[in-house]
Amino acid sequence: MLRRISYYLFSLVFVAGMVACGGKSHDHLDHDAEDAGHGAKGAHADEIILPVEKARAAGVKVEEIKPGMFHGVIHTSGKVMSASCDETAVVATISGRVQYKNHVSEGLKVAAGTTLFSITSAGMQIADGDPVQRARIDYERAERDYTRAKILIKDKIISEKDLAVAKAEYEAAKLTYTSMQRTRSAGGVAVTAPRGGYVKQCMVNGGDYVEAGQTLAVITQNKHLYLRAEIPERHFNELNKIRCAKFRTSYSKRLYDITDMGGHIQSYGRSAEVNNSYIPIIFEFNNTGDVVQGSYAEIYLITQDRPNVISLPLTALTEEQGIRFVYIQVDAEGYRKQEVTLGESDGERVEILSGVKKGDRVVTKGAVQVRLASAANAIPAHNHNH
């Protein structure tokens, strides 16, 4: 009996020892598995996970790197100006005091023949008197002289030459008087727009005295514009390589291409301007209706093509503390942030000097969404508590 009890006690102690060892061994296995898991994560610590469905919903687009043609770019600034062929001056037809008609102001749209001003000499002490009255008197005098000359020529009292002179004076006086009568109104002589367009500038104020031939206003049709770019003189040798230009105005994010607007190089300077070291180059282009004359512009002057250049859309870039990055797709759901070095940019695409290579698949749209996913994937450090 004593021997049986001893056997049971020995068996109980053995089983307890095995259970304890099994539990300890299990703990070690757990720790080993956890350490292995941490090692696996460490191998892909820089990978950003963005599921395919979320990437599609965020509009993420990927482009495979293929070296190709790119062009040299001179990045500068300039101004949009009205084309000289598009402007017409409105001038005073007689001397006198100006009165506004139709509330003329800059930017006003006018049609050809629209009355803009009237000029009157009423109440003014002018040496030659009222121009219209003077024209009428000259016309009536010339008419009488011509009538008398036609009678005298029959009696051979005057020569054919005298008759021709009288006729010429009569026709000139008639033309002047008829022209003034046609434009005369109750307020004086009307001054009309020579062609349709927009009032670019008013040169006089109501009540100003003007001389015949003086400019009263400038009308522009705003159909053609000039883009004046200022180029540093160090680029002088590249002027003959410039083919076209792209520009972005200060009030819009849209990038305009001179070529798409029927533009071409109008002229360029052969020397630097006085008091600065810049050379002007002027492009003429058709206004699409949304380019504001007089606005300042950021300009990209396109020069010769260069082969085997890696370039990406500007939308592919992100920035952190002044450093530029792109996101490379490593698998269907995985992305990796990559620092890049930039070269020249034409406002749409930018040359990549280093950081990516041929065959890399780079995010060109939705890079911000991938960047946000990288922040969401960040996992706090894990502590072992046993």
Coordinates of C-alpha atoms in Angstrom, one line a residue:
M1 CA 0.0 0.0 0.0
L2 CA 2.8 2.4 0.9
R3 CA 4.5 1.5 -2.4
R4 CA 1.4 2.4 -4.4
I5 CA 1.0 5.8 -2.6
S6 CA 4.7 6.5 -3.4
Y7 CA 4.1 5.7 -7.1
Y8 CA 1.1 8.1 -7.3
L9 CA 3.1 10.9 -5.7
F10 CA 6.0 10.4 -8.1
S11 CA 3.6 10.4 -11.1
L12 CA 2.0 13.6 -9.9
V13 CA 5.3 15.4 -9.5
F14 CA 6.4 14.3 -13.0
V15 CA 3.2 15.5 -14.7
A16 CA 3.4 18.9 -12.9
G17 CA 7.0 19.3 -14.1
M18 CA 6.1 18.5 -17.7
V19 CA 3.2 21.0 -17.6
A20 CA 5.6 23.7 -16.3
C21 CA 8.2 23.0 -18.9
G22 CA 5.5 23.0 -21.7
G23 CA 4.2 26.4 -20.6
K24 CA 7.7 27.8 -20.5
S25 CA 8.5 26.3 -23.9
H26 CA 5.3 27.9 -25.2
D27 CA 6.3 31.3 -23.9
H28 CA 9.6 31.0 -25.7
L29 CA 7.9 30.1 -28.9
D30 CA 5.6 33.1 -28.6
H31 CA 8.5 35.4 -28.1
D32 CA 10.4 33.8 -31.0
A33 CA 7.4 34.2 -33.3
E34 CA 6.9 37.8 -32.1
D35 CA 10.5 38.6 -32.7
A36 CA 10.3 37.1 -36.2
G37 CA 7.2 39.2 -36.9
H38 CA 9.1 42.3 -35.9
G39 CA 11.9 41.3 -38.2
A40 CA 9.6 40.9 -41.1
K41 CA 8.0 44.3 -40.5
G42 CA 11.5 45.8 -40.2
A43 CA 12.3 44.6 -43.7
H44 CA 9.4 46.7 -45.2
A45 CA 9.2 49.5 -42.7
D46 CA 9.2 52.1 -45.5
E47 CA 6.4 50.5 -47.5
I48 CA 3.1 52.4 -47.6
I49 CA 0.0 50.3 -47.9
L50 CA -2.9 51.7 -49.9
P51 CA -5.6 49.2 -51.0
V52 CA -6.4 49.1 -54.7
E53 CA -10.1 50.1 -54.1
K54 CA -9.0 53.2 -52.0
A55 CA -6.4 54.1 -54.6
R56 CA -8.9 54.0 -57.4
A57 CA -11.4 56.1 -55.4
A58 CA -8.7 58.7 -54.7
G59 CA -7.8 59.0 -58.4
V60 CA -4.3 57.6 -58.0
K61 CA -2.6 57.3 -61.4
V62 CA 0.8 55.6 -62.0
E63 CA 3.2 56.3 -64.9
E64 CA 6.1 54.0 -65.9
I65 CA 9.4 55.8 -66.3
K66 CA 10.5 56.0 -69.9
P67 CA 13.3 58.3 -70.9
G68 CA 12.4 60.5 -73.9
M69 CA 12.6 63.9 -75.5
F70 CA 12.5 67.0 -73.3
H71 CA 13.5 70.5 -74.0
G72 CA 15.7 73.2 -72.6
V73 CA 13.9 75.9 -70.6
I74 CA 14.7 79.4 -69.6
H75 CA 12.6 80.4 -66.6
T76 CA 11.8 84.1 -66.4
S77 CA 9.0 86.6 -66.0
G78 CA 7.3 89.3 -68.1
K79 CA 4.1 91.1 -68.9
V80 CA 1.1 90.8 -71.2
M81 CA 0.7 93.8 -73.4
S82 CA -1.7 95.0 -76.1
A83 CA -0.6 94.5 -79.7
S84 CA 0.1 97.7 -81.5
C85 CA -1.9 96.5 -84.5
D86 CA -4.9 96.1 -82.2
E87 CA -5.1 99.7 -81.0
T88 CA -6.7 102.8 -82.5
A89 CA -6.5 106.3 -81.3
V90 CA -9.6 108.5 -81.1
V91 CA -8.5 112.1 -82.0
A92 CA -10.1 115.5 -81.8
T93 CA -11.4 116.7 -85.2
I94 CA -11.5 120.4 -84.1
S95 CA -10.2 122.5 -81.3
G96 CA -12.4 123.3 -78.3
R97 CA -13.7 122.1 -75.0
V98 CA -14.3 118.3 -74.5
Q99 CA -17.6 116.9 -73.2
Y100 CA -18.1 113.2 -72.4
K101 CA -20.9 111.2 -74.0
N102 CA -22.3 107.8 -73.1
H103 CA -20.3 107.7 -69.8
V104 CA -17.0 106.8 -71.4
S105 CA -14.7 104.8 -69.1
E106 CA -11.9 102.4 -69.4
G107 CA -13.1 98.9 -70.3
L108 CA -16.3 100.1 -72.0
K109 CA -17.2 98.1 -75.0
V110 CA -18.0 100.3 -78.0
A111 CA -19.2 99.7 -81.6
A112 CA -17.8 101.5 -84.6
G113 CA -19.5 104.9 -85.0
T114 CA -20.5 105.2 -81.4
T115 CA -20.3 108.8 -80.2
L116 CA -17.7 109.1 -77.4
F117 CA -17.1 112.8 -77.0
S118 CA -18.3 116.2 -78.3
I119 CA -16.2 119.2 -78.8
T120 CA -17.5 122.8 -78.7
S121 CA -16.1 126.2 -78.8
A122 CA -19.2 127.9 -77.6
G123 CA -18.5 130.6 -75.0
M124 CA -14.8 130.5 -75.8
Q125 CA -12.7 133.5 -77.1
I126 CA -11.0 131.8 -80.0
A127 CA -9.0 133.9 -82.5
D128 CA -10.5 132.1 -85.5
G129 CA -14.0 131.8 -84.1
D130 CA -16.2 128.7 -84.1
P131 CA -14.7 126.1 -86.5
V132 CA -18.0 125.1 -87.9
Q133 CA -19.1 128.7 -88.6
R134 CA -15.8 129.4 -90.1
A135 CA -16.1 126.3 -92.4
R136 CA -19.6 127.5 -93.5
I137 CA -18.3 130.9 -94.3
D138 CA -15.3 129.5 -96.3
Y139 CA -17.7 127.2 -98.2
E140 CA -20.1 130.0 -99.1
R141 CA -17.3 132.3 -100.3
A142 CA -15.7 129.5 -102.3
E143 CA -19.1 128.7 -103.9
R144 CA -19.6 132.4 -104.9
D145 CA -16.0 132.6 -106.4
Y146 CA -16.5 129.4 -108.4
T147 CA -19.9 130.6 -109.7
R148 CA -18.4 133.9 -110.8
A149 CA -15.4 132.1 -112.4
K150 CA -17.7 130.0 -114.5
I151 CA -19.3 133.2 -115.9
L152 CA -16.0 135.0 -116.5
I153 CA -14.5 132.0 -118.4
K154 CA -17.1 132.4 -121.0
D155 CA -15.9 135.9 -121.9
K156 CA -12.3 134.8 -121.7
I157 CA -11.7 137.2 -118.8
I158 CA -10.0 134.6 -116.7
S159 CA -7.9 131.6 -117.8
E160 CA -8.7 127.9 -117.5
K161 CA -6.1 127.8 -114.7
D162 CA -8.0 130.3 -112.7
L163 CA -11.2 128.4 -113.1
A164 CA -9.5 125.2 -112.0
V165 CA -8.2 126.9 -108.9
A166 CA -11.6 128.2 -108.0
K167 CA -13.2 124.8 -108.5
A168 CA -10.6 123.1 -106.3
E169 CA -11.1 125.6 -103.5
Y170 CA -14.8 125.2 -103.7
E171 CA -14.7 121.4 -103.5
A172 CA -12.3 121.5 -100.6
A173 CA -14.4 124.0 -98.6
K174 CA -17.6 122.0 -99.4
L175 CA -15.9 118.7 -98.2
T176 CA -14.8 120.3 -94.9
Y177 CA -18.1 122.0 -94.2
T178 CA -20.2 118.9 -95.1
S179 CA -18.0 116.7 -92.8
M180 CA -18.4 119.1 -89.9
Q181 CA -22.2 119.4 -90.5
R182 CA -22.5 115.6 -90.4
T183 CA -20.9 115.3 -87.0
R184 CA -22.3 118.5 -85.5
S185 CA -24.9 118.1 -82.7
A186 CA -26.5 120.4 -80.3
G187 CA -23.6 120.0 -77.9
G188 CA -20.9 120.6 -80.6
V189 CA -19.0 118.4 -83.0
A190 CA -19.3 114.7 -82.2
V191 CA -16.2 112.5 -82.0
T192 CA -17.0 108.8 -82.8
A193 CA -15.2 105.5 -82.4
P194 CA -13.3 104.7 -85.6
R195 CA -13.9 100.9 -85.0
G196 CA -15.4 98.6 -82.4
G197 CA -13.5 97.3 -79.4
Y198 CA -12.9 98.3 -75.8
V199 CA -11.8 101.7 -74.4
K200 CA -8.3 101.0 -73.2
Q201 CA -7.4 104.5 -71.9
C202 CA -9.1 107.9 -71.7
M203 CA -6.6 110.7 -72.2
V204 CA -8.7 113.7 -71.3
N205 CA -11.2 114.8 -68.7
G206 CA -14.5 116.5 -69.2
G207 CA -14.0 120.3 -69.8
D208 CA -10.4 120.0 -71.0
Y209 CA -9.4 122.1 -74.0
V210 CA -7.9 120.2 -76.9
E211 CA -6.4 121.0 -80.2
A212 CA -7.4 119.4 -83.5
G213 CA -5.5 116.1 -83.9
Q214 CA -5.0 115.6 -80.1
T215 CA -5.6 112.0 -78.8
L216 CA -8.7 111.7 -76.7
A217 CA -8.8 108.0 -76.1
V218 CA -7.3 104.6 -77.2
I219 CA -9.5 101.7 -78.3
T220 CA -8.3 98.2 -78.4
Q221 CA -10.0 95.1 -79.9
N222 CA -8.2 92.8 -77.5
K223 CA -7.9 90.1 -80.2
H224 CA -4.1 90.1 -80.3
L225 CA -1.7 90.5 -77.4
Y226 CA 2.0 90.6 -76.9
L227 CA 3.9 88.6 -74.3
R228 CA 7.1 90.5 -73.3
A229 CA 9.6 88.3 -71.6
E230 CA 12.7 89.7 -69.9
I231 CA 15.8 87.5 -70.3
P232 CA 19.0 87.8 -68.3
E233 CA 21.8 88.8 -70.6
R234 CA 23.7 85.6 -69.7
H235 CA 21.2 83.7 -72.0
F236 CA 21.9 86.0 -75.0
N237 CA 23.5 83.1 -76.9
E238 CA 20.3 81.0 -76.5
L239 CA 18.0 83.6 -78.0
N240 CA 18.1 82.0 -81.5
K241 CA 17.3 78.6 -80.0
I242 CA 14.0 79.7 -78.4
R243 CA 11.0 78.1 -80.3
C244 CA 8.0 79.1 -78.2
A245 CA 6.8 80.0 -74.7
K246 CA 4.4 78.9 -72.0
F247 CA 3.2 81.3 -69.3
R248 CA 1.0 81.5 -66.3
T249 CA -0.6 84.7 -65.1
S250 CA -0.6 86.0 -61.6
Y251 CA -4.4 85.6 -61.2
S252 CA -4.8 82.1 -62.6
K253 CA -3.2 78.6 -62.3
R254 CA -3.8 77.8 -65.9
L255 CA -0.7 77.3 -68.1
Y256 CA -1.0 78.9 -71.5
D257 CA 1.0 77.6 -74.5
I258 CA 1.8 80.3 -77.1
T259 CA 1.7 77.6 -79.9
D260 CA -1.9 76.6 -79.0
M261 CA -2.9 80.2 -79.3
G262 CA -1.5 80.8 -82.8
G263 CA 1.5 82.7 -81.4
H264 CA 4.9 83.3 -82.7
I265 CA 8.1 85.3 -81.9
Q266 CA 7.5 88.9 -83.0
S267 CA 11.0 90.2 -82.2
Y268 CA 13.8 90.2 -79.7
G269 CA 16.3 92.7 -78.5
R270 CA 19.9 92.8 -79.7
S271 CA 21.2 94.4 -76.6
A272 CA 20.4 94.8 -72.9
E273 CA 18.1 97.7 -71.9
V274 CA 19.4 100.8 -70.2
N275 CA 19.8 100.6 -66.4
N276 CA 19.3 96.8 -66.3
S277 CA 20.8 93.6 -67.7
Y278 CA 17.8 92.1 -69.3
I279 CA 17.0 91.5 -73.0
P280 CA 13.4 91.7 -74.2
I281 CA 11.8 89.0 -76.4
I282 CA 8.2 89.6 -77.6
F283 CA 5.7 87.0 -78.7
E284 CA 2.4 87.8 -80.5
F285 CA -0.6 85.6 -79.9
N286 CA -4.4 85.5 -80.3
N287 CA -6.3 86.3 -77.1
T288 CA -8.6 83.5 -76.1
G289 CA -10.7 85.9 -74.2
D290 CA -9.5 85.2 -70.6
V291 CA -6.0 86.8 -70.7
V292 CA -5.9 90.2 -69.1
Q293 CA -3.9 92.8 -70.8
G294 CA -1.3 94.4 -68.5
S295 CA -1.0 91.4 -66.2
Y296 CA 2.3 90.0 -65.0
A297 CA 3.3 86.5 -66.0
E298 CA 5.6 83.6 -65.1
I299 CA 7.2 82.5 -68.4
Y300 CA 8.9 79.3 -69.5
L301 CA 10.9 79.9 -72.8
I302 CA 11.2 76.6 -74.7
T303 CA 14.5 75.9 -76.4
Q304 CA 16.0 72.9 -78.2
D305 CA 14.9 69.3 -77.6
R306 CA 17.1 67.0 -75.6
P307 CA 16.9 63.1 -75.9
N308 CA 16.9 60.4 -73.2
V309 CA 15.7 62.7 -70.4
I310 CA 13.6 61.4 -67.5
S311 CA 10.7 63.7 -66.8
L312 CA 7.6 63.6 -64.7
P313 CA 4.5 65.7 -64.3
L314 CA 4.7 68.3 -61.6
T315 CA 1.7 66.6 -59.9
A316 CA 4.0 63.7 -59.1
L317 CA 6.0 65.8 -56.6
T318 CA 5.5 66.3 -52.9
E319 CA 7.7 68.4 -50.6
E320 CA 8.8 68.0 -47.0
Q321 CA 11.1 70.7 -45.5
G322 CA 12.3 71.8 -48.9
I323 CA 13.1 68.3 -50.1
R324 CA 11.2 66.9 -53.1
F325 CA 9.8 63.3 -53.1
V326 CA 7.9 61.0 -55.4
Y327 CA 6.1 57.8 -54.6
I328 CA 7.1 54.6 -56.4
Q329 CA 4.6 51.7 -56.7
V330 CA 6.4 48.5 -55.6
D331 CA 3.3 46.2 -55.9
A332 CA -0.4 46.4 -56.3
E333 CA -1.0 47.9 -52.9
G334 CA 2.5 49.0 -51.8
Y335 CA 4.3 52.3 -52.4
R336 CA 7.7 53.7 -51.4
K337 CA 8.6 57.3 -50.8
Q338 CA 11.7 58.4 -52.9
E339 CA 13.7 61.6 -52.7
V340 CA 14.5 63.1 -56.2
T341 CA 16.7 65.8 -57.6
L342 CA 15.1 68.2 -60.0
G343 CA 16.3 69.8 -63.2
E344 CA 14.5 72.2 -65.6
S345 CA 10.7 72.5 -65.7
D346 CA 8.4 73.8 -68.4
G347 CA 5.5 74.4 -66.1
E348 CA 3.9 71.0 -66.8
R349 CA 6.7 68.5 -66.5
V350 CA 10.1 68.6 -64.7
E351 CA 13.4 66.9 -65.5
I352 CA 14.5 64.3 -62.9
L353 CA 18.2 64.2 -62.4
S354 CA 18.4 61.5 -59.8
G355 CA 16.2 59.3 -57.6
V356 CA 14.3 57.3 -60.2
K357 CA 15.3 55.0 -63.1
K358 CA 13.8 53.5 -66.2
G359 CA 11.0 51.1 -65.4
D360 CA 10.0 52.6 -62.1
R361 CA 6.3 53.1 -61.7
V362 CA 5.7 56.5 -60.2
V363 CA 2.5 58.0 -58.9
T364 CA 1.7 61.0 -61.1
K365 CA -1.8 61.8 -59.7
G366 CA -3.0 61.4 -56.2
A367 CA 0.4 61.7 -54.6
V368 CA -1.1 63.6 -51.7
Q369 CA -3.5 60.7 -51.0
V370 CA -0.5 58.3 -50.9
R371 CA 1.3 60.6 -48.5
L372 CA -1.8 60.7 -46.2
A373 CA -1.8 56.8 -46.3
S374 CA 1.8 56.8 -45.2
A375 CA 0.8 58.8 -42.1
A376 CA -2.1 56.4 -41.4
N377 CA 0.2 53.4 -41.7
A378 CA 2.4 54.6 -38.9
I379 CA 2.1 52.2 -35.9
P380 CA 3.1 53.2 -32.3
A381 CA 6.1 51.2 -30.7
H382 CA 5.1 47.9 -29.0
N383 CA 6.2 47.1 -25.5
H384 CA 6.6 43.6 -24.1
N385 CA 4.8 43.2 -20.8
H386 CA 5.0 39.6 -19.3

